[in-house]
PDB file of C-alpha atoms in Angstrom:
ATOM      1  CA  MET S1403     -21.694 -83.825  42.372  1.00 93.00           C
ATOM      2  CA  ILE S1404     -22.418 -85.584  45.432  1.00 94.00           C
ATOM      3  CA  GLU S1405     -25.583 -84.826  47.471  1.00 95.00           C
ATOM      4  CA  ILE S1406     -24.271 -83.961  51.212  1.00 93.00           C
ATOM      5  CA  ALA S1407     -26.393 -83.719  54.478  1.00 91.00           C
ATOM      6  CA  PRO S1408     -26.885 -80.132  55.862  1.00 87.00           C
ATOM      7  CA  GLN S1409     -24.413 -80.697  58.820  1.00 86.00           C
ATOM      8  CA  GLN S1410     -21.618 -80.927  56.238  1.00 86.00           C
ATOM      9  CA  LEU S1411     -22.197 -77.598  54.779  1.00 86.00           C
ATOM     10  CA  PRO S1412     -19.497 -74.945  54.943  1.00 80.00           C
ATOM     11  CA  ALA S1413     -20.528 -71.776  56.028  1.00 81.00           C
ATOM     12  CA  LEU S1414     -22.957 -70.184  53.194  1.00 77.00           C
ATOM     13  CA  SER S1415     -22.628 -66.583  53.541  1.00 72.00           C
ATOM     14  CA  ARG S1416     -20.354 -66.529  50.423  1.00 81.00           C
ATOM     15  CA  TRP S1417     -22.085 -68.924  48.435  1.00 91.00           C
ATOM     16  CA  PHE S1418     -25.807 -67.667  48.777  1.00 92.00           C
ATOM     17  CA  PRO S1419     -26.281 -64.505  50.858  1.00 89.00           C
ATOM     18  CA  THR S1420     -28.864 -64.231  52.903  1.00 92.00           C
ATOM     19  CA  GLY S1421     -32.054 -62.018  52.718  1.00 94.00           C
ATOM     20  CA  SER S1422     -32.177 -62.191  48.854  1.00 95.00           C
ATOM     21  CA  PRO S1423     -35.292 -61.805  47.035  1.00 97.00           C
ATOM     22  CA  GLY S1424     -36.761 -64.208  44.496  1.00 96.00           C
ATOM     23  CA  THR S1425     -34.929 -67.564  43.863  1.00 95.00           C
ATOM     24  CA  GLY S1426     -32.109 -66.070  45.845  1.00 94.00           C
ATOM     25  CA  ALA S1427     -34.264 -67.225  48.913  1.00 97.00           C
ATOM     26  CA  LEU S1428     -34.130 -70.908  47.886  1.00 97.00           C
ATOM     27  CA  ALA S1429     -31.232 -71.756  49.917  1.00 96.00           C
ATOM     28  CA  GLU S1430     -32.735 -70.202  53.005  1.00 96.00           C
ATOM     29  CA  HIS S1431     -36.080 -72.397  52.197  1.00 97.00           C
ATOM     30  CA  VAL S1432     -34.133 -75.397  52.298  1.00 97.00           C
ATOM     31  CA  LEU S1433     -32.595 -74.610  55.383  1.00 94.00           C
ATOM     32  CA  THR S1434     -35.684 -73.592  57.247  1.00 94.00           C
ATOM     33  CA  THR S1435     -38.121 -76.010  55.776  1.00 96.00           C
ATOM     34  CA  GLY S1436     -35.888 -79.199  54.867  1.00 95.00           C
ATOM     35  CA  ARG S1437     -37.521 -79.673  51.529  1.00 96.00           C
ATOM     36  CA  GLY S1438     -34.668 -79.748  49.085  1.00 96.00           C
ATOM     37  CA  ALA S1439     -31.040 -81.143  48.749  1.00 96.00           C
ATOM     38  CA  TRP S1440     -27.554 -79.702  48.856  1.00 96.00           C
ATOM     39  CA  TRP S1441     -24.947 -80.992  46.469  1.00 96.00           C
ATOM     40  CA  ALA S1442     -21.213 -80.235  46.237  1.00 95.00           C
ATOM     41  CA  ASP S1443     -18.485 -81.413  44.067  1.00 94.00           C
ATOM     42  CA  ARG S1444     -16.530 -83.226  47.130  1.00 92.00           C
ATOM     43  CA  PRO S1445     -17.651 -83.245  50.946  1.00 89.00           C
ATOM     44  CA  ASP S1446     -14.616 -81.415  52.176  1.00 89.00           C
ATOM     45  CA  ARG S1447     -13.678 -77.912  51.140  1.00 91.00           C
ATOM     46  CA  PRO S1448     -16.057 -77.748  48.188  1.00 94.00           C
ATOM     47  CA  ARG S1449     -15.310 -75.742  45.093  1.00 96.00           C
ATOM     48  CA  VAL S1450     -18.706 -76.061  43.569  1.00 96.00           C
ATOM     49  CA  LEU S1451     -21.970 -75.941  45.708  1.00 96.00           C
ATOM     50  CA  ALA S1452     -25.722 -76.362  44.569  1.00 97.00           C
ATOM     51  CA  VAL S1453     -29.253 -76.403  46.405  1.00 97.00           C
ATOM     52  CA  THR S1454     -32.046 -77.691  44.746  1.00 98.00           C
ATOM     53  CA  CYS S1455     -35.760 -77.553  45.574  1.00 98.00           C
ATOM     54  CA  ALA S1456     -38.580 -78.541  43.330  1.00 96.00           C
ATOM     55  CA  ASP S1457     -37.368 -78.224  39.684  1.00 96.00           C
ATOM     56  CA  HIS S1458     -34.940 -75.158  40.548  1.00 98.00           C
ATOM     57  CA  VAL S1459     -31.197 -75.301  41.300  1.00 98.00           C
ATOM     58  CA  LEU S1460     -28.853 -72.553  42.286  1.00 97.00           C
ATOM     59  CA  LEU S1461     -25.255 -73.236  41.290  1.00 97.00           C
ATOM     60  CA  ARG S1462     -22.228 -71.484  42.553  1.00 97.00           C
ATOM     61  CA  GLY S1463     -18.656 -72.011  42.899  1.00 96.00           C
ATOM     62  CA  ASP S1464     -15.688 -72.861  40.288  1.00 96.00           C
ATOM     63  CA  PRO S1465     -17.051 -74.542  37.330  1.00 96.00           C
ATOM     64  CA  SER S1466     -13.288 -75.660  36.306  1.00 95.00           C
ATOM     65  CA  ALA S1467     -13.652 -78.272  39.118  1.00 95.00           C
ATOM     66  CA  LEU S1468     -16.568 -79.788  37.434  1.00 93.00           C
ATOM     67  CA  THR S1469     -16.807 -82.508  34.342  1.00 92.00           C
ATOM     68  CA  PRO S1470     -19.770 -82.492  32.433  1.00 88.00           C
ATOM     69  CA  ALA S1471     -21.108 -85.415  33.909  1.00 93.00           C
ATOM     70  CA  ALA S1472     -21.010 -83.972  37.309  1.00 95.00           C
ATOM     71  CA  LEU S1473     -24.045 -81.730  36.548  1.00 96.00           C
ATOM     72  CA  SER S1474     -26.127 -84.737  35.655  1.00 96.00           C
ATOM     73  CA  PRO S1475     -28.429 -84.783  38.630  1.00 95.00           C
ATOM     74  CA  PHE S1476     -29.607 -81.411  37.152  1.00 97.00           C
ATOM     75  CA  ALA S1477     -30.995 -82.673  34.156  1.00 97.00           C
ATOM     76  CA  GLY S1478     -34.726 -81.549  33.523  1.00 97.00           C
ATOM     77  CA  ARG S1479     -34.407 -78.486  36.047  1.00 97.00           C
ATOM     78  CA  TYR S1480     -34.057 -74.718  35.761  1.00 98.00           C
ATOM     79  CA  VAL S1481     -30.682 -73.779  36.553  1.00 98.00           C
ATOM     80  CA  GLU S1482     -29.584 -70.338  38.057  1.00 97.00           C
ATOM     81  CA  ALA S1483     -25.666 -69.732  37.948  1.00 97.00           C
ATOM     82  CA  PRO S1484     -23.408 -67.087  37.010  1.00 96.00           C
ATOM     83  CA  ALA S1485     -22.272 -66.821  33.459  1.00 96.00           C
ATOM     84  CA  ARG S1486     -19.118 -68.550  34.230  1.00 96.00           C
ATOM     85  CA  PHE S1487     -20.970 -71.785  34.502  1.00 96.00           C
ATOM     86  CA  TRP S1488     -22.938 -71.384  31.121  1.00 95.00           C
ATOM     87  CA  PRO S1489     -20.418 -73.220  29.072  1.00 95.00           C
ATOM     88  CA  SER S1490     -20.451 -76.228  31.458  1.00 95.00           C
ATOM     89  CA  LEU S1491     -24.074 -76.325  31.253  1.00 96.00           C
ATOM     90  CA  GLY S1492     -24.035 -76.176  27.420  1.00 95.00           C
ATOM     91  CA  SER S1493     -21.390 -79.240  27.825  1.00 95.00           C
ATOM     92  CA  ALA S1494     -23.523 -81.206  29.799  1.00 96.00           C
ATOM     93  CA  PHE S1495     -26.921 -81.344  28.773  1.00 97.00           C
ATOM     94  CA  GLU S1496     -28.361 -82.312  25.180  1.00 95.00           C
ATOM     95  CA  ARG S1497     -30.542 -78.936  25.429  1.00 96.00           C
ATOM     96  CA  VAL S1498     -29.807 -75.885  27.343  1.00 97.00           C
ATOM     97  CA  VAL S1499     -32.417 -73.105  26.838  1.00 97.00           C
ATOM     98  CA  PRO S1500     -31.931 -69.750  28.528  1.00 97.00           C
ATOM     99  CA  TRP S1501     -35.146 -68.100  30.043  1.00 96.00           C
ATOM    100  CA  GLU S1502     -34.948 -64.241  30.342  1.00 97.00           C
ATOM    101  CA  ARG S1503     -36.605 -63.724  33.857  1.00 97.00           C
ATOM    102  CA  MET S1504     -37.674 -60.559  35.659  1.00 98.00           C
ATOM    103  CA  LEU S1505     -37.678 -60.122  39.396  1.00 98.00           C
ATOM    104  CA  TYR S1506     -40.358 -57.734  41.306  1.00 98.00           C
ATOM    105  CA  VAL S1507     -40.582 -56.383  44.905  1.00 98.00           C
ATOM    106  CA  HIS S1508     -43.782 -55.748  46.719  1.00 98.00           C
ATOM    107  CA  GLN S1509     -43.750 -51.940  47.371  1.00 97.00           C
ATOM    108  CA  ALA S1510     -46.092 -51.338  50.200  1.00 92.00           C
ATOM    109  CA  GLN S1511     -46.909 -47.619  49.107  1.00 92.00           C
ATOM    110  CA  ALA S1512     -47.958 -49.009  45.542  1.00 92.00           C
ATOM    111  CA  PRO S1513     -51.613 -48.381  45.022  1.00 90.00           C
ATOM    112  CA  VAL S1514     -53.592 -51.806  44.997  1.00 89.00           C
ATOM    113  CA  SER S1515     -57.403 -52.013  44.080  1.00 88.00           C
ATOM    114  CA  LEU S1516     -58.805 -55.068  45.795  1.00 85.00           C
ATOM    115  CA  PRO S1517     -61.174 -56.969  43.789  1.00 84.00           C
ATOM    116  CA  ARG S1518     -64.938 -58.003  44.759  1.00 89.00           C
ATOM    117  CA  THR S1519     -64.970 -61.769  45.415  1.00 90.00           C
ATOM    118  CA  PRO S1520     -67.470 -63.331  43.025  1.00 92.00           C
ATOM    119  CA  ARG S1521     -70.516 -64.630  44.600  1.00 93.00           C
ATOM    120  CA  GLY S1522     -70.158 -68.148  46.230  1.00 95.00           C
ATOM    121  CA  VAL S1523     -66.253 -67.796  46.291  1.00 97.00           C
ATOM    122  CA  THR S1524     -64.389 -67.777  49.695  1.00 97.00           C
ATOM    123  CA  VAL S1525     -60.952 -66.589  49.639  1.00 97.00           C
ATOM    124  CA  ARG S1526     -59.121 -67.577  52.898  1.00 97.00           C
ATOM    125  CA  ARG S1527     -55.844 -69.069  54.346  1.00 98.00           C
ATOM    126  CA  LEU S1528     -55.352 -72.773  53.628  1.00 98.00           C
ATOM    127  CA  THR S1529     -55.459 -74.892  56.537  1.00 98.00           C
ATOM    128  CA  PRO S1530     -54.075 -78.838  56.994  1.00 98.00           C
ATOM    129  CA  GLU S1531     -57.840 -79.628  56.017  1.00 98.00           C
ATOM    130  CA  ASP S1532     -57.462 -78.512  52.470  1.00 98.00           C
ATOM    131  CA  VAL S1533     -55.040 -81.305  51.399  1.00 98.00           C
ATOM    132  CA  PRO S1534     -57.686 -83.188  49.350  1.00 97.00           C
ATOM    133  CA  ALA S1535     -58.518 -79.804  47.526  1.00 97.00           C
ATOM    134  CA  LEU S1536     -55.217 -79.253  46.758  1.00 97.00           C
ATOM    135  CA  ALA S1537     -54.436 -82.474  45.766  1.00 96.00           C
ATOM    136  CA  ASP S1538     -57.167 -82.337  43.276  1.00 96.00           C
ATOM    137  CA  LEU S1539     -55.550 -79.631  41.388  1.00 96.00           C
ATOM    138  CA  ARG S1540     -54.712 -80.825  37.696  1.00 94.00           C
ATOM    139  CA  PRO S1541     -51.301 -82.196  37.464  1.00 94.00           C
ATOM    140  CA  GLU S1542     -49.866 -79.436  35.263  1.00 94.00           C
ATOM    141  CA  SER S1543     -50.774 -77.231  38.464  1.00 96.00           C
ATOM    142  CA  ALA S1544     -49.273 -79.591  41.016  1.00 95.00           C
ATOM    143  CA  TRP S1545     -45.892 -77.485  40.859  1.00 97.00           C
ATOM    144  CA  ILE S1546     -47.414 -74.835  43.254  1.00 98.00           C
ATOM    145  CA  HIS S1547     -46.916 -76.952  46.300  1.00 98.00           C
ATOM    146  CA  ALA S1548     -43.786 -78.685  45.151  1.00 98.00           C
ATOM    147  CA  SER S1549     -41.534 -76.676  47.011  1.00 98.00           C
ATOM    148  CA  TRP S1550     -43.181 -77.607  50.285  1.00 98.00           C
ATOM    149  CA  GLY S1551     -42.935 -81.429  49.402  1.00 97.00           C
ATOM    150  CA  GLY S1552     -46.614 -81.872  48.330  1.00 97.00           C
ATOM    151  CA  ALA S1553     -50.181 -80.768  49.182  1.00 98.00           C
ATOM    152  CA  ALA S1554     -49.974 -81.745  52.791  1.00 98.00           C
ATOM    153  CA  GLY S1555     -46.904 -79.577  53.277  1.00 98.00           C
ATOM    154  CA  LEU S1556     -48.402 -76.340  51.847  1.00 98.00           C
ATOM    155  CA  ALA S1557     -51.658 -76.773  53.696  1.00 98.00           C
ATOM    156  CA  ALA S1558     -49.835 -77.151  56.981  1.00 97.00           C
ATOM    157  CA  SER S1559     -47.658 -74.352  56.302  1.00 97.00           C
ATOM    158  CA  GLY S1560     -49.383 -71.296  56.898  1.00 96.00           C
ATOM    159  CA  HIS S1561     -48.037 -69.620  53.863  1.00 98.00           C
ATOM    160  CA  GLY S1562     -50.634 -70.222  51.279  1.00 98.00           C
ATOM    161  CA  TRP S1563     -54.227 -68.514  50.078  1.00 98.00           C
ATOM    162  CA  ALA S1564     -56.821 -69.837  47.960  1.00 98.00           C
ATOM    163  CA  ALA S1565     -60.060 -69.100  46.212  1.00 98.00           C
ATOM    164  CA  PHE S1566     -62.457 -71.698  46.848  1.00 98.00           C
ATOM    165  CA  ALA S1567     -66.208 -72.770  45.521  1.00 97.00           C
ATOM    166  CA  LYS S1568     -67.924 -75.561  46.639  1.00 95.00           C
ATOM    167  CA  GLY S1569     -64.860 -77.004  48.241  1.00 94.00           C
ATOM    168  CA  ARG S1570     -62.939 -76.554  44.937  1.00 96.00           C
ATOM    169  CA  ILE S1571     -59.874 -74.590  44.853  1.00 98.00           C
ATOM    170  CA  LEU S1572     -59.921 -72.188  41.975  1.00 98.00           C
ATOM    171  CA  SER S1573     -56.870 -70.131  42.838  1.00 98.00           C
ATOM    172  CA  VAL S1574     -53.693 -70.538  45.062  1.00 98.00           C
ATOM    173  CA  ALA S1575     -51.059 -68.405  46.102  1.00 98.00           C
ATOM    174  CA  CYS S1576     -48.178 -69.449  48.099  1.00 98.00           C
ATOM    175  CA  THR S1577     -44.762 -68.447  49.567  1.00 98.00           C
ATOM    176  CA  TYR S1578     -42.590 -70.690  47.248  1.00 98.00           C
ATOM    177  CA  PHE S1579     -39.403 -70.157  48.612  1.00 98.00           C
ATOM    178  CA  LEU S1580     -39.220 -68.553  52.251  1.00 98.00           C
ATOM    179  CA  GLY S1581     -36.314 -66.594  53.183  1.00 97.00           C
ATOM    180  CA  SER S1582     -34.942 -64.538  56.188  1.00 96.00           C
ATOM    181  CA  ALA S1583     -36.026 -61.202  54.697  1.00 98.00           C
ATOM    182  CA  HIS S1584     -37.933 -61.987  51.670  1.00 98.00           C
ATOM    183  CA  GLU S1585     -40.705 -64.495  50.440  1.00 98.00           C
ATOM    184  CA  ASP S1586     -40.942 -65.370  46.845  1.00 98.00           C
ATOM    185  CA  VAL S1587     -44.717 -65.722  45.921  1.00 98.00           C
ATOM    186  CA  ALA S1588     -46.157 -68.332  43.331  1.00 98.00           C
ATOM    187  CA  VAL S1589     -49.814 -68.166  42.101  1.00 98.00           C
ATOM    188  CA  VAL S1590     -51.739 -70.645  39.950  1.00 98.00           C
ATOM    189  CA  THR S1591     -55.493 -70.324  38.714  1.00 97.00           C
ATOM    190  CA  VAL S1592     -57.399 -73.063  37.291  1.00 96.00           C
ATOM    191  CA  PRO S1593     -58.088 -72.412  33.619  1.00 94.00           C
ATOM    192  CA  ASP S1594     -61.882 -72.020  33.632  1.00 93.00           C
ATOM    193  CA  ARG S1595     -61.632 -69.558  36.305  1.00 92.00           C
ATOM    194  CA  ARG S1596     -59.162 -67.003  35.031  1.00 93.00           C
ATOM    195  CA  ARG S1597     -60.122 -63.342  34.266  1.00 91.00           C
ATOM    196  CA  GLU S1598     -62.217 -63.194  37.341  1.00 93.00           C
ATOM    197  CA  ARG S1599     -59.259 -61.424  39.665  1.00 95.00           C
ATOM    198  CA  LEU S1600     -59.249 -64.635  41.804  1.00 97.00           C
ATOM    199  CA  ALA S1601     -55.433 -64.689  41.896  1.00 97.00           C
ATOM    200  CA  LEU S1602     -55.256 -61.176  42.650  1.00 97.00           C
ATOM    201  CA  ALA S1603     -57.438 -61.696  45.786  1.00 97.00           C
ATOM    202  CA  CYS S1604     -55.345 -64.566  46.981  1.00 98.00           C
ATOM    203  CA  VAL S1605     -52.161 -62.473  46.610  1.00 98.00           C
ATOM    204  CA  ALA S1606     -53.500 -59.706  48.316  1.00 97.00           C
ATOM    205  CA  GLY S1607     -54.333 -62.056  51.362  1.00 97.00           C
ATOM    206  CA  LEU S1608     -50.819 -63.722  51.155  1.00 98.00           C
ATOM    207  CA  THR S1609     -48.956 -60.342  50.658  1.00 98.00           C
ATOM    208  CA  ALA S1610     -50.519 -59.082  53.940  1.00 97.00           C
ATOM    209  CA  ASP S1611     -49.426 -62.227  55.755  1.00 98.00           C
ATOM    210  CA  ILE S1612     -45.917 -61.845  54.757  1.00 98.00           C
ATOM    211  CA  ARG S1613     -45.652 -58.232  55.736  1.00 98.00           C
ATOM    212  CA  ALA S1614     -47.344 -59.321  59.159  1.00 98.00           C
ATOM    213  CA  ARG S1615     -44.262 -61.574  59.326  1.00 97.00           C
ATOM    214  CA  GLY S1616     -41.812 -58.683  58.927  1.00 98.00           C
ATOM    215  CA  HIS S1617     -40.800 -59.975  55.302  1.00 98.00           C
ATOM    216  CA  ILE S1618     -41.261 -58.312  51.948  1.00 98.00           C
ATOM    217  CA  PRO S1619     -42.690 -60.390  49.137  1.00 98.00           C
ATOM    218  CA  SER S1620     -41.244 -60.875  45.849  1.00 98.00           C
ATOM    219  CA  TRP S1621     -42.073 -62.244  42.629  1.00 98.00           C
ATOM    220  CA  CYS S1622     -40.405 -63.947  39.378  1.00 98.00           C
ATOM    221  CA  CYS S1623     -41.563 -64.681  36.054  1.00 97.00           C
ATOM    222  CA  SER S1624     -40.711 -65.351  32.558  1.00 97.00           C
ATOM    223  CA  ARG S1625     -40.171 -62.001  30.497  1.00 96.00           C
ATOM    224  CA  ASP S1626     -42.693 -63.432  28.106  1.00 96.00           C
ATOM    225  CA  ASN S1627     -45.342 -64.144  30.420  1.00 97.00           C
ATOM    226  CA  ARG S1628     -47.422 -60.840  30.285  1.00 96.00           C
ATOM    227  CA  ALA S1629     -50.191 -62.195  32.417  1.00 96.00           C
ATOM    228  CA  SER S1630     -47.830 -62.806  35.281  1.00 97.00           C
ATOM    229  CA  ARG S1631     -46.075 -59.326  34.687  1.00 97.00           C
ATOM    230  CA  LEU S1632     -49.565 -57.843  34.760  1.00 97.00           C
ATOM    231  CA  LEU S1633     -50.710 -59.466  37.942  1.00 97.00           C
ATOM    232  CA  ALA S1634     -47.563 -58.654  39.488  1.00 98.00           C
ATOM    233  CA  TRP S1635     -47.860 -54.846  38.868  1.00 97.00           C
ATOM    234  CA  THR S1636     -51.677 -54.809  39.670  1.00 97.00           C
ATOM    235  CA  ALA S1637     -50.526 -56.420  43.115  1.00 97.00           C
ATOM    236  CA  GLY S1638     -48.068 -54.003  44.118  1.00 97.00           C
ATOM    237  CA  PHE S1639     -44.744 -55.563  42.853  1.00 98.00           C
ATOM    238  CA  ARG S1640     -42.433 -53.535  40.989  1.00 98.00           C
ATOM    239  CA  LEU S1641     -39.390 -54.579  38.879  1.00 98.00           C
ATOM    240  CA  THR S1642     -36.092 -54.815  40.355  1.00 97.00           C
ATOM    241  CA  ARG S1643     -34.100 -56.575  37.914  1.00 96.00           C
ATOM    242  CA  GLU S1644     -33.694 -58.924  35.168  1.00 97.00           C
ATOM    243  CA  TYR S1645     -31.794 -62.206  34.958  1.00 96.00           C
ATOM    244  CA  VAL S1646     -31.413 -65.637  33.072  1.00 96.00           C
ATOM    245  CA  HIS S1647     -32.062 -69.171  34.332  1.00 96.00           C
ATOM    246  CA  HIS S1648     -31.364 -71.865  31.735  1.00 97.00           C
ATOM    247  CA  SER S1649     -33.872 -75.057  31.247  1.00 98.00           C
ATOM    248  CA  THR S1650     -31.962 -78.268  30.921  1.00 97.00           C
ATOM    249  CA  GLY S1651     -32.549 -81.185  28.789  1.00 97.00           C
ATOM    250  CA  ARG S1652     -31.615 -84.517  29.083  1.00 96.00           C
ATOM    251  CA  ALA S1653     -27.718 -85.203  30.673  1.00 96.00           C
ATOM    252  CA  LEU S1654     -25.423 -86.136  27.841  1.00 93.00           C
ATOM    253  CA  ALA S1655     -23.384 -88.424  30.336  1.00 78.00           C
ATOM    254  CA  ARG S1656     -23.730 -89.825  33.743  1.00 69.00           C
ATOM    255  CA  GLU S1657     -21.180 -89.590  36.706  1.00 61.00           C
ATOM    256  CA  VAL S1658     -20.399 -92.821  37.917  1.00 50.00           C
ATOM    257  CA  GLN S1659     -20.420 -92.927  41.932  1.00 54.00           C
ATOM    258  CA  PRO S1660     -17.668 -94.681  43.384  1.00 47.00           C
ATOM    259  CA  THR S1661     -18.357 -98.388  44.570  1.00 44.00           C
ATOM    260  CA  ALA S1662     -17.551 -99.079  48.110  1.00 38.00           C
ATOM    261  CA  VAL S1663     -14.511-101.645  48.599  1.00 36.00           C
ATOM    262  CA  PRO S1664     -15.149-104.421  51.262  1.00 44.00           C
ATOM    263  CA  ALA S1665     -12.838-104.106  54.096  1.00 38.00           C
TER     264      ALA S1665
END
């Protein structure tokens, strides 16, 4: 697979339908924000197309057009692809772990009990001045701003809410993938301030913003992540479908890129 520029893209409607919830919004997010990359098996009339953002990959097309080495750029990622790609993934990486996932969509009529903010905590929309606080999150929480290219990108996006205490971020919720109809939500809370319903307060502020933009919030999580599933339900999200994505390990072979021949 080779990385291609956005202007080289074919018409995307048959590859990545617009208006999709969950990670289906990833392609639109990359088009809108420029945060991510496009890949194809060849630049002209591609048979396989992929889009990447943060650690996520959407892969579409005809897997018979690929060698195992062609998939090497997607090592150490979460790959969502039709079942016809699964044998190719198994041949390309030393480890491929299927993860059962659940997709929720926000229901405006669902009852939501808003929590009372603890004393000394402020819940509000992120601003560009919040970059240092976002950057101070522990490394294992830095994924929360990866789809915006880092802390500065998320802080300036207008698509995040956080709970603050003494200048420190305790919890943050954001639009992880921004689509034309849906915005997929992500949230993280620092370990020492969990079970205070701070994540719910941040998600409530964010979902209100998303609805005000005329969009519908969505939510994806692992089937085994009971805490995330419970938070989604409490915040007014309801299960729409289940799917599988695959966590890839090290690539078994690397694709050799052609070397330019001097004129």
